[in-house]
Short mmCIF file of C-alpha atoms and ligand atoms in Angstrom, two decimals:
data_model
loop_
_atom_site.label_atom_id
_atom_site.label_comp_id
_atom_site.label_asym_id
_atom_site.label_seq_id
_atom_site.Cartn_x
_atom_site.Cartn_y
_atom_site.Cartn_z
CA UNK A 674 -12.52 -19.72 -12.80
CA UNK A 675 -9.59 -20.38 -10.44
CA UNK A 676 -6.80 -17.77 -10.24
CA UNK A 677 -3.38 -18.27 -8.67
CA UNK A 678 -1.68 -14.97 -7.89
CA UNK A 679 1.87 -14.02 -6.93
CA UNK A 680 3.20 -10.91 -5.17
CA UNK A 681 6.93 -10.23 -4.60
CA UNK A 682 7.24 -6.48 -5.25
CA UNK A 683 8.78 -5.59 -1.88
CA UNK A 684 9.41 -7.64 1.27
CA UNK A 685 6.35 -9.91 1.38
CA UNK A 686 6.31 -13.18 -0.52
CA UNK A 687 2.66 -13.98 -1.10
CA UNK A 688 0.64 -16.48 -3.14
CA UNK A 689 -3.15 -16.74 -3.13
CA UNK A 690 -5.70 -18.96 -4.83
CA UNK A 691 -9.16 -17.48 -5.51
CA UNK A 692 -12.32 -18.79 -7.11
CA UNK A 693 -14.22 -16.21 -9.17
CA UNK A 694 -17.75 -16.52 -10.39
CA UNK A 695 -18.24 -14.57 -13.56
CA UNK A 696 -21.32 -12.63 -12.44
CA UNK A 697 -21.48 -8.83 -12.67
CA UNK A 698 -20.06 -7.67 -10.33
CA UNK A 699 -17.74 -10.66 -9.91
CA UNK A 700 -17.64 -12.52 -6.61
CA UNK A 701 -14.32 -13.74 -5.24
CA UNK A 702 -13.83 -16.58 -2.79
CA UNK A 703 -10.41 -16.80 -1.17
CA UNK A 704 -9.32 -20.46 -1.14
CA UNK A 705 -5.89 -19.66 0.28
CA UNK A 706 -3.73 -16.63 1.02
CA UNK A 707 -0.20 -17.31 2.21
CA UNK A 708 2.12 -14.45 3.16
CA UNK A 709 5.71 -14.90 4.22
CA UNK A 710 6.94 -11.61 5.69
CA UNK A 711 10.60 -10.61 5.82
CA UNK A 712 10.06 -7.89 8.41
CA UNK A 713 12.36 -9.38 11.03
CA UNK A 714 15.18 -9.74 8.55
CA UNK A 715 15.01 -6.11 7.40
CA UNK A 716 14.39 -4.65 10.87
CA UNK A 717 18.15 -4.42 11.53
CA UNK A 718 18.51 -2.07 8.51
CA UNK A 719 15.45 0.05 9.35
CA UNK A 720 14.15 -0.53 5.81
CA UNK A 721 14.08 -3.10 3.02
CA UNK A 722 17.47 -4.27 1.79
CA UNK A 723 16.79 -5.25 -1.87
CA UNK A 724 19.40 -7.98 -2.44
CA UNK A 725 18.45 -9.69 0.82
CA UNK A 726 14.77 -9.42 -0.10
CA UNK A 727 15.48 -11.02 -3.49
CA UNK A 728 17.30 -13.92 -1.84
CA UNK A 729 14.41 -14.50 0.55
CA UNK A 730 11.80 -14.41 -2.24
CA UNK A 731 13.86 -16.91 -4.20
CA UNK A 732 14.04 -19.22 -1.21
CA UNK A 733 10.45 -18.80 -0.02
CA UNK A 734 8.34 -18.45 -3.17
CA UNK A 735 8.28 -22.17 -4.14
CA UNK A 736 7.38 -23.11 -0.55
CA UNK A 737 4.69 -20.42 -0.25
CA UNK A 738 3.22 -21.44 -3.62
CA UNK A 739 3.09 -25.12 -2.74
CA UNK A 740 1.40 -24.27 0.56
CA UNK A 741 -1.19 -22.03 -1.15
CA UNK A 742 -2.10 -24.73 -3.71
CA UNK A 743 -2.32 -27.39 -1.01
CA UNK A 744 -4.49 -25.25 1.26
CA UNK A 745 -6.81 -24.56 -1.71
CA UNK A 746 -7.06 -28.36 -2.14
CA UNK A 747 -5.19 -28.63 -5.44
CA UNK A 748 -7.73 -27.05 -7.80
CA UNK A 749 -7.22 -26.85 -11.56
CA UNK A 750 -5.76 -23.38 -12.16
CA UNK A 751 -7.22 -21.36 -15.06
CA UNK A 752 -5.18 -18.16 -14.80
CA UNK A 753 -1.93 -17.00 -13.18
CA UNK A 754 -1.60 -13.34 -12.15
CA UNK A 755 1.70 -11.77 -11.13
CA UNK A 756 2.80 -8.29 -10.00
CA UNK A 757 5.31 -6.92 -12.52
CA UNK A 758 5.79 -3.39 -11.13
CA UNK A 759 6.24 -0.86 -9.71
CA UNK A 760 8.49 -2.14 -6.94
CA UNK A 761 12.00 -3.43 -6.29
CA UNK A 762 13.17 -4.76 -9.63
CA UNK A 763 15.28 -7.58 -8.21
CA UNK A 764 12.27 -8.79 -6.23
CA UNK A 765 9.73 -8.36 -9.03
CA UNK A 766 11.81 -10.56 -11.35
CA UNK A 767 11.64 -13.46 -8.89
CA UNK A 768 7.84 -13.43 -9.05
CA UNK A 769 7.68 -12.82 -12.80
CA UNK A 770 10.13 -15.60 -13.71
CA UNK A 771 8.46 -18.04 -11.34
CA UNK A 772 5.02 -17.20 -12.80
CA UNK A 773 6.29 -17.65 -16.37
CA UNK A 774 7.75 -21.07 -15.60
CA UNK A 775 4.63 -22.20 -13.76
CA UNK A 776 2.35 -20.96 -16.57
CA UNK A 777 4.42 -22.91 -19.08
CA UNK A 778 4.46 -26.04 -16.94
CA UNK A 779 0.71 -26.16 -16.29
CA UNK A 780 -0.23 -24.59 -19.67
CA UNK A 781 -2.16 -21.69 -18.18
CA UNK A 782 -2.56 -18.10 -19.41
CA UNK A 783 -0.50 -15.53 -17.55
CA UNK A 784 -1.49 -11.97 -16.73
CA UNK A 785 0.60 -9.12 -15.33
CA UNK A 786 -0.70 -6.81 -12.63
CA UNK A 787 0.31 -3.27 -11.72
CA UNK A 788 1.02 -3.10 -7.98
CA UNK A 789 -0.75 0.25 -7.53
CA UNK A 790 -3.83 -1.02 -9.38
CA UNK A 791 -3.89 -4.06 -7.12
CA UNK A 792 -3.87 -1.79 -4.03
CA UNK A 793 -6.89 0.07 -5.49
CA UNK A 794 -8.73 -3.15 -6.34
CA UNK A 795 -8.09 -4.58 -2.85
CA UNK A 796 -11.33 -2.70 -2.14
CA UNK A 797 -13.30 -5.05 -4.38
CA UNK A 798 -12.32 -8.41 -2.89
CA UNK A 799 -15.79 -8.83 -1.46
CA UNK A 800 -17.64 -7.42 -4.46
CA UNK A 801 -18.48 -3.90 -5.59
CA UNK A 802 -21.35 -1.48 -5.87
CA UNK A 803 -22.77 0.38 -8.85
CA UNK A 804 -22.14 4.02 -9.55
CA UNK A 805 -18.64 4.24 -8.04
CA UNK A 806 -16.88 6.30 -10.69
CA UNK A 807 -15.29 8.76 -11.18
CA UNK A 808 -13.39 8.02 -8.00
CA UNK A 809 -10.33 9.48 -6.35
CA UNK A 810 -7.87 6.98 -4.99
CA UNK A 811 -5.13 7.63 -2.46
CA UNK A 812 -2.48 4.91 -2.49
CA UNK A 813 0.03 5.26 0.34
CA UNK A 814 2.64 2.65 1.13
CA UNK A 815 6.32 2.27 1.91
CA UNK A 816 7.26 2.92 -1.70
CA UNK A 817 4.42 5.04 -3.11
CA UNK A 818 2.20 8.02 -2.41
CA UNK A 819 -0.14 8.79 -5.29
CA UNK A 820 -3.50 10.44 -5.89
CA UNK A 821 -5.17 8.76 -8.85
CA UNK A 822 -8.31 9.61 -10.77
CA UNK A 823 -10.15 6.31 -11.37
CA UNK A 824 -12.46 6.77 -14.35
CA UNK A 825 -13.49 3.12 -14.39
CA UNK A 826 -11.94 -0.31 -13.76
CA UNK A 827 -8.71 -0.25 -15.78
CA UNK A 828 -8.83 3.49 -16.56
CA UNK A 829 -6.54 5.59 -14.43
CA UNK A 830 -4.81 8.96 -14.41
CA UNK A 831 -2.16 9.90 -11.87
CA UNK A 832 -3.00 13.39 -10.58
CA UNK A 833 -0.15 13.75 -8.13
CA UNK A 834 2.53 11.87 -6.26
CA UNK A 835 5.42 12.29 -3.89
CA UNK A 836 8.45 14.13 -5.16
CA UNK A 837 10.77 12.35 -2.73
CA UNK A 838 9.93 9.94 0.12
CA UNK A 839 6.66 8.01 0.34
CA UNK A 840 4.47 8.54 3.43
CA UNK A 841 5.19 5.01 4.71
CA UNK A 842 8.90 5.59 4.18
CA UNK A 843 8.59 8.73 6.33
CA UNK A 844 6.95 6.69 9.12
CA UNK A 845 9.76 4.11 8.78
CA UNK A 846 12.58 6.71 8.81
CA UNK A 847 11.14 8.64 11.76
CA UNK A 848 10.82 5.38 13.71
CA UNK A 849 14.46 4.71 12.96
CA UNK A 850 15.51 8.19 14.22
CA UNK A 851 13.52 7.61 17.42
CA UNK A 852 14.98 4.10 17.81
CA UNK A 853 11.60 2.37 17.57
CA UNK A 854 12.17 -0.46 15.07
CA UNK A 855 10.75 -1.44 11.69
CA UNK A 856 8.22 -1.09 10.09
CA UNK A 857 7.64 2.32 11.62
CA UNK A 858 3.99 2.93 10.73
CA UNK A 859 2.35 0.41 13.06
CA UNK A 860 4.73 1.27 15.94
CA UNK A 861 4.29 5.05 15.60
CA UNK A 862 0.51 4.75 15.32
CA UNK A 863 0.35 2.54 18.40
CA UNK A 864 2.37 5.03 20.46
CA UNK A 865 0.48 8.02 19.02
CA UNK A 866 -2.87 6.48 19.94
CA UNK A 867 -1.90 6.08 23.61
CA UNK A 868 -3.39 8.62 25.97
CA UNK A 869 -1.04 11.61 26.11
CA UNK A 870 0.70 12.40 29.41
CA UNK A 871 -0.15 15.87 30.71
CA UNK A 872 3.29 17.36 30.19
CA UNK A 873 3.63 20.39 27.99
CA UNK A 874 6.29 19.92 25.33
CA UNK A 875 5.76 22.26 22.38
CA UNK A 876 6.44 20.49 19.12
CA UNK A 877 5.30 21.61 15.69
CA UNK A 878 6.44 19.69 12.64
CA UNK A 879 5.92 20.97 9.06
CA UNK A 880 3.04 19.92 6.77
CA UNK A 881 5.04 19.94 3.49
CA UNK A 882 3.29 21.26 0.35
CA UNK A 883 -0.09 21.30 2.11
CA UNK A 884 -1.08 24.75 0.91
CA UNK A 885 0.14 24.26 -2.67
CA UNK A 886 -2.61 23.98 -5.26
CA UNK A 887 -1.47 20.66 -6.73
CA UNK A 888 -1.84 17.02 -5.74
CA UNK A 889 1.85 16.38 -5.12
CA UNK A 890 3.51 15.46 -1.85
CA UNK A 891 6.94 15.69 -0.25
CA UNK A 892 7.84 13.93 2.98
CA UNK A 893 11.63 14.04 3.19
CA UNK A 894 11.58 17.50 4.82
CA UNK A 895 9.32 16.21 7.58
CA UNK A 896 11.77 13.42 8.37
CA UNK A 897 14.65 15.94 8.42
CA UNK A 898 12.68 18.26 10.73
CA UNK A 899 12.23 15.34 13.15
CA UNK A 900 15.95 14.58 13.00
CA UNK A 901 16.90 18.22 13.77
CA UNK A 902 14.43 18.43 16.65
CA UNK A 903 15.67 15.13 18.05
CA UNK A 904 19.33 16.22 17.81
CA UNK A 905 18.88 19.68 19.29
CA UNK A 906 17.10 18.45 22.43
CA UNK A 907 18.86 17.33 25.58
CA UNK A 908 19.37 13.60 24.87
CA UNK A 909 17.75 12.63 28.17
CA UNK A 910 14.63 14.44 26.95
CA UNK A 911 14.85 13.13 23.36
CA UNK A 912 14.97 9.56 24.60
CA UNK A 913 12.20 9.98 27.16
CA UNK A 914 8.87 8.20 26.63
CA UNK A 915 7.04 11.56 26.76
CA UNK A 916 9.12 13.09 23.96
CA UNK A 917 8.84 9.96 21.82
CA UNK A 918 5.09 9.73 22.27
CA UNK A 919 4.52 13.42 21.55
CA UNK A 920 6.73 13.21 18.45
CA UNK A 921 4.82 10.13 17.22
CA UNK A 922 1.54 12.03 17.61
CA UNK A 923 2.88 15.09 15.82
CA UNK A 924 4.41 13.15 12.91
CA UNK A 925 1.32 11.00 12.45
CA UNK A 926 -0.89 14.11 12.51
CA UNK A 927 1.37 15.98 10.06
CA UNK A 928 1.18 13.08 7.59
CA UNK A 929 -2.60 12.71 8.08
CA UNK A 930 -3.18 16.47 7.60
CA UNK A 931 -1.35 16.52 4.27
CA UNK A 932 -2.88 13.27 2.95
CA UNK A 933 -6.43 14.27 3.84
CA UNK A 934 -6.19 17.85 2.63
CA UNK A 935 -4.82 16.93 -0.82
CA UNK A 936 -7.15 13.94 -1.31
CA UNK A 937 -10.29 15.85 -0.34
CA UNK A 938 -9.26 18.68 -2.65
CA UNK A 939 -8.97 16.18 -5.54
CA UNK A 940 -12.33 14.61 -4.63
CA UNK A 941 -14.02 18.02 -4.77
CA UNK A 942 -12.21 19.17 -7.93
CA UNK A 943 -13.23 16.02 -9.83
CA UNK A 944 -16.68 15.63 -8.21
CA UNK A 945 -15.73 12.12 -7.20
CA UNK A 946 -18.46 9.66 -6.31
CA UNK A 947 -16.04 7.54 -4.29
CA UNK A 948 -12.89 7.86 -2.27
CA UNK A 949 -10.78 4.72 -2.50
CA UNK A 950 -7.87 4.17 -0.12
CA UNK A 951 -5.16 1.53 -0.34
CA UNK A 952 -1.59 0.62 0.63
CA UNK A 953 0.02 -0.13 3.99
CA UNK A 954 -0.40 3.35 5.48
CA UNK A 955 -4.19 3.16 5.05
CA UNK A 956 -4.21 0.48 7.75
CA UNK A 957 -3.74 3.48 10.09
CA UNK A 958 -6.86 3.80 12.27
CA UNK A 959 -6.46 7.50 12.96
CA UNK A 960 -6.13 8.25 9.24
CA UNK A 961 -9.38 6.36 8.52
CA UNK A 962 -11.19 8.03 11.42
CA UNK A 963 -10.13 11.54 10.42
CA UNK A 964 -11.05 10.92 6.76
CA UNK A 965 -14.60 10.03 7.86
CA UNK A 966 -14.81 13.13 10.08
CA UNK A 967 -13.60 15.38 7.24
CA UNK A 968 -16.03 13.87 4.69
CA UNK A 969 -18.90 14.52 7.09
CA UNK A 970 -17.71 18.03 7.92
CA UNK A 971 -17.42 18.93 4.23
CA UNK A 972 -20.89 17.45 3.55
CA UNK A 973 -19.51 15.25 0.76
CA UNK A 974 -21.85 12.60 -0.59
CA UNK A 975 -19.22 10.03 -1.37
CA UNK A 976 -18.60 6.28 -0.95
CA UNK A 977 -15.63 5.85 1.38
CA UNK A 978 -13.77 2.62 0.62
CA UNK A 979 -10.85 1.22 2.55
CA UNK A 980 -9.74 -2.43 2.58
CA UNK A 981 -9.59 -4.57 5.71
CA UNK A 982 -6.18 -3.91 7.33
CA UNK A 983 -4.71 -7.25 6.16
CA UNK A 984 -5.51 -6.26 2.58
CA UNK A 985 -4.05 -2.73 2.96
CA UNK A 986 -0.52 -4.12 3.21
CA UNK A 987 0.97 -6.24 0.42
CA UNK A 988 -0.85 -9.50 -0.33
CA UNK A 989 -1.55 -11.74 -3.31
CA UNK A 990 -5.36 -11.68 -2.96
CA UNK A 991 -5.50 -8.16 -4.41
CA UNK A 992 -3.25 -9.34 -7.26
CA UNK A 993 -5.80 -12.01 -8.20
CA UNK A 994 -8.63 -9.46 -8.17
CA UNK A 995 -6.68 -7.06 -10.40
CA UNK A 996 -5.65 -9.99 -12.61
CA UNK A 997 -9.29 -10.96 -13.10
CA UNK A 998 -10.33 -7.42 -14.06
CA UNK A 999 -7.39 -7.27 -16.52
CA UNK A 1000 -8.34 -10.67 -17.91
CA UNK A 1001 -11.96 -9.77 -18.64
CA UNK A 1002 -10.81 -6.63 -20.41
CA UNK A 1003 -8.57 -8.78 -22.66
CA UNK A 1004 -5.16 -7.74 -21.32
CA UNK A 1005 -3.54 -11.18 -21.52
CA UNK A 1006 0.26 -11.10 -21.24
CA UNK A 1007 2.41 -12.37 -24.05
CA UNK A 1008 5.71 -14.23 -23.64
CA UNK A 1009 7.69 -10.99 -23.18
CA UNK A 1010 6.26 -10.17 -19.74
CA UNK A 1011 8.88 -8.12 -17.90
CA UNK A 1012 9.39 -6.74 -14.40
CA UNK A 1013 9.47 -2.92 -14.38
CA UNK A 1014 10.56 -1.01 -11.28
CA UNK A 1015 8.89 2.23 -12.39
CA UNK A 1016 5.76 0.88 -14.07
CA UNK A 1017 3.09 3.63 -14.23
CA UNK A 1018 -0.60 3.02 -13.82
CA UNK A 1019 -2.65 4.36 -16.77
O1 KG4 B 355 1.75 -1.54 1.00
P1 KG4 B 355 2.87 -1.99 1.88
O2 KG4 B 355 2.69 -3.27 2.66
O3 KG4 B 355 4.19 -2.19 1.07
C1 KG4 B 355 4.62 -1.36 0.02
O4 KG4 B 355 4.10 -1.52 -1.13
O5 KG4 B 355 5.47 -0.49 0.33
O6 KG4 B 355 3.18 -0.78 2.88
C2 KG4 B 355 4.16 -0.86 3.88
C3 KG4 B 355 4.23 0.51 4.58
C4 KG4 B 355 5.37 0.64 5.59
O7 KG4 B 355 6.07 1.84 5.33
C5 KG4 B 355 4.66 0.70 6.94
O8 KG4 B 355 5.35 1.48 7.90
C6 KG4 B 355 3.33 1.31 6.57
O9 KG4 B 355 3.01 0.75 5.31
N1 KG4 B 355 2.27 0.97 7.54
C7 KG4 B 355 1.63 1.89 8.30
C8 KG4 B 355 0.73 1.17 9.12
N2 KG4 B 355 0.84 -0.18 8.81
C9 KG4 B 355 1.79 -0.27 7.83
N3 KG4 B 355 1.76 3.22 8.36
C10 KG4 B 355 0.98 3.88 9.25
N4 KG4 B 355 0.13 3.28 10.08
C11 KG4 B 355 -0.05 1.94 10.06
N5 KG4 B 355 -0.92 1.35 10.89
ZN1 ZN B 356 2.28 -2.16 -1.71
#
């Protein structure tokens, strides 16, 4: 079976073509994966500007799609998969409408994909193992921070989520305060991972909601704490490389502490057999390293799954994988397929 998949939920326009063999577990071969990023365009705003993103998707999607089909050597397409939410509604509609038209034109079934589910299933691009469930999944990106109980493929329950900003959004906003550019996560992690200069500069940022006995998060207070600290310092200090580096380390560690503590708690509470990460923030090397250390320290016998970095951030390959799993469970989309900004995984 050949699947063509489309992703336009945020600021990446992506189309992929995959071949799937129907074995159990299924094996996916990536024939093409084209991503057109809008990062440079949005950098001047320090975040994604939805109407600009929509315009870019509209302009780029036909080109990206043509390129993906050509690179896959024009195969006969059996299924089209498209992200229909959650995400930026204006952007989602571009992908959904394009997918509908293409499905009609080439007389192919169309399947919708939940963006959060696709981030989870990014872990199964190169196959899967037996005995993975129940699993706890942590999905952390620019728009979402959720802890999800995965009972099986296609069976999910949200245990907790952010009450305000997403973790990636916090990285992006802190980078903006510090004048570092966009997207903030990769820049902050690069600076944080540099060897620290031996200058003492006390700096303690909050770990919001870390000691609360739930699986929810809140990151807007952390961003505000950074802003206050930055403003109250002598501006020569606040703009110095030492201050910026120390703040990057502290913010990254604060986010890591909260994410790890809540996720490990969920894994223990639900006796999870696997821990499944996904979303742009899970490309963070220090987060992955500290998760492994914590799992070992706690003596947890658990599969630790995290996608390759290029499949942590938004891409259409994961959409094809999720589309296939939806397809085999009979979830074919009817004509009324709609984009939904707040679509919930269930
Ligand atoms: O999943 P994604 O590509 O798009 C959304 O669905 O939002 O995630 C993008 C987010 C951005 O906020 C970016 O700053 C963050 O992921 N990010 C990182 C890293 N790479 C990307 N955050 C921390 N460390 C990284 N290495
Ligand atoms: Zn995403």
